[in-house]
Amino acid sequence: MNQDATPLFDMLLRHADREPIQFHIPAHKRGRGMDTRFRTFIGDNALSLDLVNIAPLDDLHHPTGAIKHAEELAAHAFGADVTLFSVQGTSTAIMTMVLATVGPDDVILVPRNVHKSVMTAIILAGARPVFLNPELDSAFGIAHGLSLETVSSALSQHPEAKALVVINPTYFGVSADLAGIVELAHNHGVAVLVDEAHGVHTAFHEALPLSAMQAGADMAATSVHKLGGSMTGSSILNIQGGIVDARHAQVVLSMLTTTSTSYLLLASLDVARRELALSGHEHLEKAITLANRARQEINCIPGLSCLGPEHLHSTATFAFDPTKLTVSVKSLGLTGYDVERMLREEHNIEVELSDLYNILCIVSWGDEWWQLEKLVHALSEVAKSCVVVSHHTDEKNVQLPPKTELLMAPRDAFYARTEVVPIAESVGRIIAEMIMVYPPGIPILMPGEKITAESIDYIETNLRAGLPVQGPDDAEIRFLKVVREGYCG
Ligand SMILES: Cc1ncc(COP(=O)(O)O)c(C=O)c1O
């Protein structure tokens, strides 16, 4: 296939060039009916491609023309049998994977550190999640992947499982032995659904962890928009093999998707795929080199330590994406959020996320060394302003996301009779809502789980640190919604 082609983008350019008189939405009509300041800033070129699914432009819900051709080129580039485009981010692609493979009461094996979209889909499907504990890293205070032992024992204990969700790689760039996991799951006839939100680039450089398709997974929801160069909100769903029915997945994705699909997002997927296929290796070589150099320099700053391949010791931490710079700041006696704020206020630097102990910076081929040099310099200024209070590997006082029990199916808890109780009085109750720090959007508690003193303590530690805790109806998190006492469905 000719990966130099961009059929979708070209079709839109040809259409815009013809300047048809538009008696269809959007009513801004190529920007002419729009706020002038916005129009001038965004530019007429972009607005001329802000179109809808009129006949000449194909239809994402039933592609037969340029969209289909663009999806086929993407499938070829990613090594999938079928690729479907999403204009609603990876969340919708993830929900599609779950809803296309499990239904009411079906068992799905899920790492406990999944993104909230997995749990949303499980609630919608009415499926029964069995949570698998990821490996926890008590030096960095983060969760990694699933070990082969964990997966193997879950598959033996739940032979009825229909699907297994795997995060590959994690937000922090760590991958488990995905090929090994796929082999185990397939021996049991279980479909492997990969959350590849942070792994679109892995298919294009051998120094990176295996991509989901390379490892033999059945489906992967892959954020082209996060690390692959397309516009925010554009993503893909890759499918291969005989376990998953690709046509059914397409129907489910269509059910979840707006009928007003953004052609700007679709065109950006088309051109990002071209760039990855033709120049991805070269671009990634640059990003990896920049990130590794920065990691080396940051590791020389007293009190700071970056996650790296030297921290991988098991099948749960099998491979590493060096373009993720996770910097532990806990030896400085600061939280990651403190450092995020200092970088913003004193150095005009914005990071991807922070948590209690770390900041995460994402390095791409869009960066240059002078930007990373500024980051290294800013971090050394931050470190200079602090006294190193502990050694990085000091695991004392590291609070990890606490484990709890699932006492009720998430859907049952979500739709149960509920009441609202002060957070301090909620211990022992079953929560009916999700609560998480976003980013990364991993639920601390999800509907159906028992609220423990440790989970409340963890939530309060995050709130005190200023981190963005969200999810509950009460945005200030003073109250939690719990299943009413005595309610039994
Ligand atoms: C691990 C993981 N999965 C899924 C998602 C959802 O991706 P999107 O924001 O494209 O919907 C995210 C977003 O941050 C994520 O971190």
Short mmCIF file of C-alpha atoms and ligand atoms in Angstrom, two decimals:
data_model
loop_
_atom_site.label_atom_id
_atom_site.label_comp_id
_atom_site.label_asym_id
_atom_site.label_seq_id
_atom_site.Cartn_x
_atom_site.Cartn_y
_atom_site.Cartn_z
CA MET A 1 0.00 0.00 0.00
CA ASN A 2 1.17 3.49 -0.74
CA GLN A 3 1.65 5.06 2.70
CA ASP A 4 2.49 8.36 1.02
CA ALA A 5 -1.18 8.76 0.11
CA THR A 6 -3.59 10.84 2.21
CA PRO A 7 -6.94 10.08 0.53
CA LEU A 8 -9.11 11.66 3.19
CA PHE A 9 -7.21 14.91 3.50
CA ASP A 10 -6.91 15.16 -0.31
CA MET A 11 -10.65 14.63 -0.75
CA LEU A 12 -11.39 17.47 1.69
CA LEU A 13 -8.92 19.79 -0.04
CA ARG A 14 -10.51 19.07 -3.43
CA HIS A 15 -13.96 19.70 -1.99
CA ALA A 16 -12.92 22.97 -0.36
CA ASP A 17 -11.25 24.07 -3.60
CA ARG A 18 -14.50 23.68 -5.50
CA GLU A 19 -16.11 26.17 -3.07
CA PRO A 20 -19.61 24.67 -3.35
CA ILE A 21 -22.48 26.87 -2.17
CA GLN A 22 -23.30 25.28 1.17
CA PHE A 23 -26.91 24.87 2.24
CA HIS A 24 -25.95 22.45 4.99
CA ILE A 25 -24.58 22.64 8.51
CA PRO A 26 -22.36 23.95 10.02
CA ALA A 27 -24.08 27.31 9.78
CA HIS A 28 -20.84 29.25 10.06
CA LYS A 29 -20.42 28.39 6.32
CA ARG A 30 -16.61 28.23 6.05
CA GLY A 31 -16.26 30.75 8.90
CA ARG A 32 -18.21 33.61 7.29
CA GLY A 33 -20.94 33.38 9.92
CA MET A 34 -18.58 33.14 12.83
CA ASP A 35 -17.12 35.36 15.53
CA THR A 36 -14.51 37.42 13.65
CA ARG A 37 -11.76 37.24 16.27
CA PHE A 38 -12.06 33.43 16.42
CA ARG A 39 -12.23 33.15 12.62
CA THR A 40 -9.15 35.33 12.15
CA PHE A 41 -7.21 33.37 14.72
CA ILE A 42 -8.19 29.89 13.52
CA GLY A 43 -7.97 30.79 9.84
CA ASP A 44 -10.21 30.19 6.86
CA ASN A 45 -8.29 27.09 5.78
CA ALA A 46 -9.22 25.17 8.91
CA LEU A 47 -12.81 26.43 8.82
CA SER A 48 -13.24 25.41 5.17
CA LEU A 49 -12.59 21.80 6.25
CA ASP A 50 -15.05 21.96 9.14
CA LEU A 51 -17.63 19.96 7.23
CA VAL A 52 -20.23 17.27 7.83
CA ASN A 53 -21.00 13.92 6.27
CA ILE A 54 -22.62 15.04 3.03
CA ALA A 55 -22.49 12.40 0.27
CA PRO A 56 -19.24 13.40 -1.48
CA LEU A 57 -17.32 13.29 1.80
CA ASP A 58 -18.05 9.68 2.81
CA ASP A 59 -19.48 8.82 6.24
CA LEU A 60 -17.58 7.52 9.25
CA HIS A 61 -20.65 5.51 10.26
CA HIS A 62 -20.70 3.60 6.99
CA PRO A 63 -17.46 4.33 5.15
CA THR A 64 -17.22 3.29 1.52
CA GLY A 65 -14.94 5.96 0.00
CA ALA A 66 -12.05 8.11 1.20
CA ILE A 67 -12.61 7.37 4.90
CA LYS A 68 -12.56 3.64 4.21
CA HIS A 69 -9.40 4.01 2.13
CA ALA A 70 -7.74 6.05 4.93
CA GLU A 71 -8.72 3.40 7.50
CA GLU A 72 -7.26 0.65 5.29
CA LEU A 73 -3.97 2.54 5.03
CA ALA A 74 -3.94 2.89 8.82
CA ALA A 75 -4.61 -0.85 9.26
CA HIS A 76 -1.65 -1.58 7.00
CA ALA A 77 0.61 0.86 8.89
CA PHE A 78 -0.33 -0.57 12.31
CA GLY A 79 -0.34 -4.23 11.21
CA ALA A 80 -4.06 -4.63 11.95
CA ASP A 81 -6.68 -6.46 9.89
CA VAL A 82 -9.12 -3.59 10.39
CA THR A 83 -8.70 -0.04 11.71
CA LEU A 84 -11.64 2.14 12.71
CA PHE A 85 -11.30 5.87 13.24
CA SER A 86 -12.68 7.57 16.37
CA VAL A 87 -13.43 11.27 16.68
CA GLN A 88 -14.22 10.87 20.38
CA GLY A 89 -10.79 10.02 21.68
CA THR A 90 -9.58 6.70 22.96
CA SER A 91 -12.28 6.62 25.65
CA THR A 92 -14.89 5.75 23.00
CA ALA A 93 -12.56 3.24 21.33
CA ILE A 94 -12.04 1.59 24.74
CA MET A 95 -15.77 1.51 25.43
CA THR A 96 -16.25 -0.10 22.02
CA MET A 97 -13.72 -2.85 22.82
CA VAL A 98 -15.52 -3.71 26.06
CA LEU A 99 -19.09 -3.42 24.76
CA ALA A 100 -18.25 -5.44 21.65
CA THR A 101 -16.85 -8.35 23.64
CA VAL A 102 -18.82 -8.64 26.90
CA GLY A 103 -22.48 -8.40 27.83
CA PRO A 104 -24.57 -8.66 30.99
CA ASP A 105 -22.95 -10.94 33.61
CA ASP A 106 -20.00 -11.84 31.38
CA VAL A 107 -16.68 -11.94 33.22
CA ILE A 108 -13.96 -9.55 32.12
CA LEU A 109 -10.47 -9.56 33.64
CA VAL A 110 -9.32 -6.03 34.33
CA PRO A 111 -6.16 -4.56 35.87
CA ARG A 112 -7.20 -2.44 38.86
CA ASN A 113 -5.34 0.60 37.48
CA VAL A 114 -7.53 0.97 34.37
CA HIS A 115 -8.77 4.27 32.98
CA LYS A 116 -12.31 5.27 33.92
CA SER A 117 -13.58 4.58 30.38
CA VAL A 118 -13.09 0.82 30.96
CA MET A 119 -15.25 1.01 34.08
CA THR A 120 -17.84 3.17 32.31
CA ALA A 121 -18.20 0.50 29.62
CA ILE A 122 -18.40 -2.27 32.23
CA ILE A 123 -21.26 -0.39 33.92
CA LEU A 124 -23.03 0.06 30.58
CA ALA A 125 -22.51 -3.60 29.61
CA GLY A 126 -23.51 -4.94 33.03
CA ALA A 127 -20.42 -7.17 32.89
CA ARG A 128 -18.71 -8.61 35.97
CA PRO A 129 -15.15 -7.33 36.36
CA VAL A 130 -12.55 -9.44 38.10
CA PHE A 131 -9.79 -7.10 39.17
CA LEU A 132 -6.17 -8.13 38.75
CA ASN A 133 -3.56 -6.39 40.86
CA PRO A 134 -0.84 -4.69 38.84
CA GLU A 135 2.69 -4.64 40.18
CA LEU A 136 3.08 -1.69 42.54
CA ASP A 137 6.28 0.33 42.63
CA SER A 138 6.86 1.55 46.13
CA ALA A 139 9.90 3.64 45.16
CA PHE A 140 7.95 5.78 42.65
CA GLY A 141 4.51 5.25 44.20
CA ILE A 142 2.93 4.14 40.91
CA ALA A 143 1.31 1.02 39.44
CA HIS A 144 2.88 -0.86 36.53
CA GLY A 145 1.66 -3.78 34.39
CA LEU A 146 0.36 -7.31 35.07
CA SER A 147 2.79 -10.16 35.67
CA LEU A 148 2.41 -13.42 33.73
CA GLU A 149 1.75 -15.18 37.06
CA THR A 150 -1.16 -12.83 37.85
CA VAL A 151 -2.71 -13.33 34.41
CA SER A 152 -2.17 -17.07 34.41
CA SER A 153 -3.77 -17.55 37.82
CA ALA A 154 -6.74 -15.31 36.91
CA LEU A 155 -7.32 -17.29 33.71
CA SER A 156 -7.28 -20.57 35.62
CA GLN A 157 -9.60 -19.26 38.33
CA HIS A 158 -12.04 -17.74 35.81
CA PRO A 159 -12.25 -20.10 32.83
CA GLU A 160 -15.56 -18.39 31.97
CA ALA A 161 -13.82 -15.04 31.29
CA LYS A 162 -14.57 -13.58 27.85
CA ALA A 163 -11.96 -10.82 27.71
CA LEU A 164 -8.84 -9.46 29.36
CA VAL A 165 -7.93 -5.77 29.40
CA VAL A 166 -4.23 -4.83 29.33
CA ILE A 167 -2.70 -1.36 29.56
CA ASN A 168 0.27 -1.28 27.18
CA PRO A 169 2.29 0.80 27.98
CA THR A 170 1.13 2.58 31.13
CA TYR A 171 0.97 6.36 31.33
CA PHE A 172 4.49 6.15 32.77
CA GLY A 173 5.78 4.17 29.77
CA VAL A 174 6.07 0.72 31.34
CA SER A 175 4.89 -2.40 29.48
CA ALA A 176 4.35 -5.92 30.74
CA ASP A 177 5.26 -8.97 28.67
CA LEU A 178 2.33 -8.42 26.35
CA ALA A 179 3.18 -11.21 23.91
CA GLY A 180 3.36 -13.64 26.86
CA ILE A 181 0.01 -12.38 28.20
CA VAL A 182 -1.62 -12.76 24.76
CA GLU A 183 -0.36 -16.33 24.48
CA LEU A 184 -1.77 -17.23 27.91
CA ALA A 185 -5.13 -15.59 27.15
CA HIS A 186 -5.45 -17.17 23.72
CA ASN A 187 -4.74 -20.62 25.20
CA HIS A 188 -7.96 -20.03 27.16
CA GLY A 189 -9.85 -18.53 24.18
CA VAL A 190 -9.93 -15.12 25.90
CA ALA A 191 -9.82 -11.92 23.82
CA VAL A 192 -7.07 -9.44 24.72
CA LEU A 193 -8.20 -5.80 24.63
CA VAL A 194 -5.33 -3.35 24.88
CA ASP A 195 -5.59 0.18 26.18
CA GLU A 196 -2.88 1.65 23.95
CA ALA A 197 -3.66 5.27 24.83
CA HIS A 198 0.05 5.81 25.47
CA GLY A 199 1.47 3.56 22.80
CA VAL A 200 0.61 4.71 19.28
CA HIS A 201 4.31 5.20 18.50
CA THR A 202 5.44 1.77 19.71
CA ALA A 203 4.78 0.17 16.31
CA PHE A 204 7.34 2.42 14.66
CA HIS A 205 10.62 1.95 16.59
CA GLU A 206 12.33 -1.23 17.75
CA ALA A 207 13.64 0.42 20.95
CA LEU A 208 10.06 0.81 22.18
CA PRO A 209 7.83 -1.87 23.75
CA LEU A 210 5.93 -4.12 21.33
CA SER A 211 2.72 -2.61 20.01
CA ALA A 212 -0.55 -4.40 20.72
CA MET A 213 -0.84 -5.64 17.13
CA GLN A 214 2.81 -6.81 17.08
CA ALA A 215 2.18 -8.76 20.31
CA GLY A 216 -0.85 -10.52 18.77
CA ALA A 217 -3.60 -8.76 20.79
CA ASP A 218 -7.13 -8.87 19.40
CA MET A 219 -8.04 -5.20 19.76
CA ALA A 220 -6.25 -2.00 20.69
CA ALA A 221 -7.61 1.46 21.39
CA THR A 222 -4.77 3.67 20.31
CA SER A 223 -4.47 7.41 20.93
CA VAL A 224 -3.03 8.81 17.73
CA HIS A 225 -3.76 12.23 19.20
CA LYS A 226 -1.67 11.77 22.33
CA LEU A 227 1.72 10.72 20.93
CA GLY A 228 1.20 10.23 17.20
CA GLY A 229 0.73 13.75 15.87
CA SER A 230 -3.01 14.01 15.13
CA MET A 231 -5.45 16.50 16.63
CA THR A 232 -6.82 16.17 20.15
CA GLY A 233 -9.83 13.85 20.22
CA SER A 234 -8.81 11.71 17.23
CA SER A 235 -8.01 8.09 17.88
CA ILE A 236 -8.15 4.63 16.30
CA LEU A 237 -9.35 1.14 17.10
CA ASN A 238 -7.15 -1.64 15.69
CA ILE A 239 -8.54 -5.16 15.32
CA GLN A 240 -6.97 -8.45 14.19
CA GLY A 241 -7.47 -12.19 14.34
CA GLY A 242 -10.51 -14.39 14.51
CA ILE A 243 -11.77 -13.90 18.09
CA VAL A 244 -13.33 -10.46 17.70
CA ASP A 245 -15.98 -9.70 15.08
CA ALA A 246 -14.69 -6.50 13.47
CA ARG A 247 -18.04 -5.70 11.85
CA HIS A 248 -19.78 -5.93 15.22
CA ALA A 249 -17.13 -3.64 16.73
CA GLN A 250 -17.83 -1.13 13.95
CA VAL A 251 -21.54 -1.21 14.76
CA VAL A 252 -20.84 -0.66 18.47
CA LEU A 253 -18.42 2.21 17.74
CA SER A 254 -21.07 3.78 15.53
CA MET A 255 -23.67 3.43 18.33
CA LEU A 256 -21.37 5.37 20.67
CA THR A 257 -20.34 8.05 18.18
CA THR A 258 -21.85 11.42 17.34
CA THR A 259 -23.47 11.67 13.92
CA SER A 260 -21.70 15.03 13.51
CA THR A 261 -18.20 13.65 13.01
CA SER A 262 -15.39 16.18 12.77
CA TYR A 263 -13.63 16.07 9.41
CA LEU A 264 -10.75 18.10 10.83
CA LEU A 265 -10.08 15.30 13.29
CA LEU A 266 -10.50 12.65 10.61
CA ALA A 267 -8.11 14.44 8.23
CA SER A 268 -5.56 14.80 11.01
CA LEU A 269 -5.65 11.01 11.53
CA ASP A 270 -4.98 10.50 7.83
CA VAL A 271 -1.91 12.75 7.78
CA ALA A 272 -0.57 11.52 11.15
CA ARG A 273 -0.68 7.93 9.86
CA ARG A 274 1.28 8.99 6.78
CA GLU A 275 3.91 10.73 8.89
CA LEU A 276 4.25 7.77 11.30
CA ALA A 277 4.49 5.25 8.46
CA LEU A 278 7.02 7.20 6.41
CA SER A 279 9.07 9.05 9.02
CA GLY A 280 8.04 7.61 12.38
CA HIS A 281 11.32 5.78 12.95
CA GLU A 282 13.45 8.83 12.30
CA HIS A 283 11.19 11.07 14.42
CA LEU A 284 11.21 8.59 17.30
CA GLU A 285 14.98 8.26 17.15
CA LYS A 286 15.11 12.00 17.80
CA ALA A 287 12.57 11.87 20.66
CA ILE A 288 14.30 8.90 22.33
CA THR A 289 17.72 10.59 22.09
CA LEU A 290 16.39 13.85 23.56
CA ALA A 291 14.58 12.09 26.40
CA ASN A 292 17.53 9.84 27.29
CA ARG A 293 19.90 12.81 27.40
CA ALA A 294 17.50 14.72 29.64
CA ARG A 295 16.99 11.64 31.87
CA GLN A 296 20.76 11.35 32.33
CA GLU A 297 21.11 15.03 33.27
CA ILE A 298 18.11 15.01 35.62
CA ASN A 299 19.47 11.92 37.38
CA CYS A 300 22.60 13.96 38.22
CA ILE A 301 20.53 16.56 40.12
CA PRO A 302 20.63 15.77 43.86
CA GLY A 303 17.20 14.73 45.11
CA LEU A 304 15.77 13.80 41.68
CA SER A 305 15.49 10.40 40.07
CA CYS A 306 13.93 9.37 36.75
CA LEU A 307 12.14 6.11 36.05
CA GLY A 308 14.25 4.11 33.61
CA PRO A 309 14.98 0.63 32.28
CA GLU A 310 17.13 -0.06 35.37
CA HIS A 311 13.90 -0.12 37.41
CA LEU A 312 12.36 -2.99 35.41
CA HIS A 313 12.70 -6.36 37.09
CA SER A 314 9.77 -8.59 36.18
CA THR A 315 7.28 -9.70 33.53
CA ALA A 316 5.04 -6.86 34.79
CA THR A 317 7.77 -4.35 33.94
CA PHE A 318 9.09 -5.99 30.81
CA ALA A 319 9.80 -3.05 28.51
CA PHE A 320 10.12 0.70 28.76
CA ASP A 321 9.27 3.70 26.61
CA PRO A 322 12.12 6.18 27.18
CA THR A 323 10.13 9.12 25.79
CA LYS A 324 8.24 9.26 29.11
CA LEU A 325 10.21 11.27 31.66
CA THR A 326 8.83 10.34 35.07
CA VAL A 327 10.77 12.33 37.64
CA SER A 328 10.49 11.38 41.30
CA VAL A 329 10.66 14.52 43.46
CA LYS A 330 9.81 12.99 46.80
CA SER A 331 13.37 13.20 48.14
CA LEU A 332 13.01 16.99 47.96
CA GLY A 333 10.16 16.85 50.48
CA LEU A 334 7.82 18.23 47.80
CA THR A 335 4.85 16.63 46.08
CA GLY A 336 4.78 16.25 42.32
CA TYR A 337 2.01 18.85 42.33
CA ASP A 338 4.25 21.36 44.20
CA VAL A 339 6.88 20.93 41.49
CA GLU A 340 4.28 21.17 38.71
CA ARG A 341 3.20 24.53 40.17
CA MET A 342 6.76 25.79 40.63
CA LEU A 343 7.62 24.89 37.04
CA ARG A 344 4.51 26.72 35.85
CA GLU A 345 4.82 29.83 37.99
CA GLU A 346 8.59 30.28 38.00
CA HIS A 347 9.67 28.80 34.66
CA ASN A 348 6.64 28.86 32.32
CA ILE A 349 6.85 25.08 31.88
CA GLU A 350 3.77 22.84 31.74
CA VAL A 351 4.07 19.12 32.48
CA GLU A 352 1.75 16.28 31.45
CA LEU A 353 0.75 15.33 34.99
CA SER A 354 1.88 15.26 38.56
CA ASP A 355 0.99 13.03 41.47
CA LEU A 356 2.02 12.80 45.09
CA TYR A 357 5.62 11.88 44.28
CA ASN A 358 6.35 12.51 40.61
CA ILE A 359 5.98 14.73 37.60
CA LEU A 360 5.58 13.24 34.14
CA CYS A 361 6.96 15.05 31.08
CA ILE A 362 6.27 13.77 27.59
CA VAL A 363 9.02 14.15 25.02
CA SER A 364 8.22 13.96 21.32
CA TRP A 365 9.87 14.77 18.02
CA GLY A 366 8.13 18.12 18.28
CA ASP A 367 10.66 19.06 20.98
CA GLU A 368 14.19 20.45 20.61
CA TRP A 369 17.10 20.13 23.02
CA TRP A 370 16.82 23.78 24.11
CA GLN A 371 13.39 23.01 25.58
CA LEU A 372 14.65 19.99 27.48
CA GLU A 373 17.66 22.02 28.63
CA LYS A 374 15.21 24.54 30.12
CA LEU A 375 13.40 21.71 31.90
CA VAL A 376 16.69 20.34 33.29
CA HIS A 377 17.72 23.83 34.39
CA ALA A 378 14.33 24.56 35.98
CA LEU A 379 14.40 21.25 37.86
CA SER A 380 17.88 21.98 39.16
CA GLU A 381 16.66 25.40 40.39
CA VAL A 382 13.70 23.72 42.12
CA ALA A 383 16.04 21.16 43.70
CA LYS A 384 18.48 23.87 44.83
CA SER A 385 15.68 25.63 46.66
CA CYS A 386 15.03 22.51 48.76
CA VAL A 387 16.94 20.41 51.21
CA VAL A 388 17.06 16.77 50.22
CA VAL A 389 15.03 15.16 52.97
CA SER A 390 15.31 11.49 52.06
CA HIS A 391 16.81 9.14 49.57
CA HIS A 392 14.64 8.43 46.51
CA THR A 393 14.48 4.70 47.15
CA ASP A 394 13.31 5.29 50.72
CA GLU A 395 9.98 3.50 50.54
CA LYS A 396 8.77 4.72 53.91
CA ASN A 397 5.79 7.04 53.77
CA VAL A 398 4.97 6.19 50.16
CA GLN A 399 1.22 5.91 49.91
CA LEU A 400 0.13 3.62 47.09
CA PRO A 401 -3.44 3.46 45.76
CA PRO A 402 -5.10 1.26 48.40
CA LYS A 403 -6.67 -2.08 47.55
CA THR A 404 -10.29 -2.72 48.40
CA GLU A 405 -13.03 -5.27 47.64
CA LEU A 406 -15.75 -5.25 45.01
CA LEU A 407 -18.92 -6.03 46.98
CA MET A 408 -21.51 -5.38 44.25
CA ALA A 409 -21.44 -5.42 40.44
CA PRO A 410 -20.52 -1.88 39.27
CA ARG A 411 -23.75 -1.53 37.29
CA ASP A 412 -25.89 -2.64 40.25
CA ALA A 413 -24.16 -0.13 42.52
CA PHE A 414 -24.47 2.67 39.95
CA TYR A 415 -28.22 2.10 39.56
CA ALA A 416 -28.90 1.23 43.23
CA ARG A 417 -30.98 3.26 45.68
CA THR A 418 -28.38 5.58 47.12
CA GLU A 419 -27.84 8.12 49.84
CA VAL A 420 -25.26 10.81 50.39
CA VAL A 421 -23.04 10.64 53.47
CA PRO A 422 -20.20 12.81 54.77
CA ILE A 423 -16.92 11.34 53.53
CA ALA A 424 -15.71 10.76 57.11
CA GLU A 425 -18.76 8.59 57.80
CA SER A 426 -18.56 6.57 54.61
CA VAL A 427 -16.07 3.88 55.71
CA GLY A 428 -17.48 0.36 55.27
CA ARG A 429 -20.20 1.50 52.83
CA ILE A 430 -20.46 0.56 49.14
CA ILE A 431 -19.68 3.51 46.89
CA ALA A 432 -22.08 4.22 44.00
CA GLU A 433 -19.88 6.63 42.05
CA MET A 434 -16.32 6.89 40.74
CA ILE A 435 -13.63 8.93 42.36
CA MET A 436 -10.25 9.53 40.77
CA VAL A 437 -7.40 11.93 40.29
CA TYR A 438 -7.45 13.20 36.70
CA PRO A 439 -5.03 12.87 35.05
CA PRO A 440 -4.40 9.93 35.01
CA GLY A 441 -8.10 9.09 35.51
CA ILE A 442 -7.60 5.77 37.33
CA PRO A 443 -10.46 5.32 39.82
CA ILE A 444 -9.39 5.26 43.47
CA LEU A 445 -12.87 3.86 44.13
CA MET A 446 -15.42 2.66 41.60
CA PRO A 447 -19.12 1.82 41.95
CA GLY A 448 -19.59 -1.38 43.93
CA GLU A 449 -16.37 -1.13 45.93
CA LYS A 450 -16.12 -1.04 49.70
CA ILE A 451 -14.97 2.30 51.05
CA THR A 452 -12.07 1.73 53.43
CA ALA A 453 -10.27 4.02 55.86
CA GLU A 454 -7.19 3.70 53.62
CA SER A 455 -9.09 4.83 50.52
CA ILE A 456 -10.46 7.88 52.36
CA ASP A 457 -6.99 8.64 53.66
CA TYR A 458 -5.56 8.36 50.13
CA ILE A 459 -8.28 10.66 48.72
CA GLU A 460 -7.62 13.20 51.46
CA THR A 461 -3.86 13.08 50.92
CA ASN A 462 -4.44 13.86 47.22
CA LEU A 463 -6.88 16.67 48.06
CA ARG A 464 -4.45 18.19 50.58
CA ALA A 465 -1.69 18.05 47.96
CA GLY A 466 -3.97 20.11 45.65
CA LEU A 467 -4.30 17.33 43.06
CA PRO A 468 -7.43 17.31 40.86
CA VAL A 469 -9.66 14.75 42.59
CA GLN A 470 -12.92 14.38 40.67
CA GLY A 471 -15.85 12.14 39.83
CA PRO A 472 -18.43 12.39 42.64
CA ASP A 473 -21.66 14.36 42.40
CA ASP A 474 -20.28 16.57 45.17
CA ALA A 475 -17.47 18.34 43.34
CA GLU A 476 -15.91 19.42 46.64
CA ILE A 477 -15.70 15.78 47.79
CA ARG A 478 -17.17 16.49 51.24
CA PHE A 479 -19.88 13.87 50.65
CA LEU A 480 -19.94 10.54 48.83
CA LYS A 481 -22.87 8.76 47.23
CA VAL A 482 -23.23 5.27 48.71
CA VAL A 483 -25.65 2.38 48.27
CA ARG A 484 -28.52 2.78 50.74
CA GLU A 485 -28.26 0.51 53.77
CA GLY A 486 -30.43 -2.59 53.37
CA TYR A 487 -30.68 -2.14 49.56
CA CYS A 488 -30.39 -5.49 47.82
CA GLY A 489 -31.31 -4.69 44.21
C1 LIG B 1 -4.45 4.92 30.15
C2 LIG B 1 -5.48 5.75 29.45
N1 LIG B 1 -6.46 5.15 28.78
C3 LIG B 1 -7.40 5.84 28.12
C4 LIG B 1 -7.40 7.22 28.12
C5 LIG B 1 -8.49 7.94 27.38
O1 LIG B 1 -8.01 8.56 26.25
P1 LIG B 1 -8.78 9.80 25.58
O2 LIG B 1 -8.41 10.98 26.42
O3 LIG B 1 -8.23 9.84 24.20
O4 LIG B 1 -10.22 9.53 25.61
C6 LIG B 1 -6.40 7.90 28.81
C7 LIG B 1 -6.39 9.36 28.85
O5 LIG B 1 -5.62 9.99 29.50
C8 LIG B 1 -5.42 7.15 29.51
O6 LIG B 1 -4.45 7.74 30.19
#
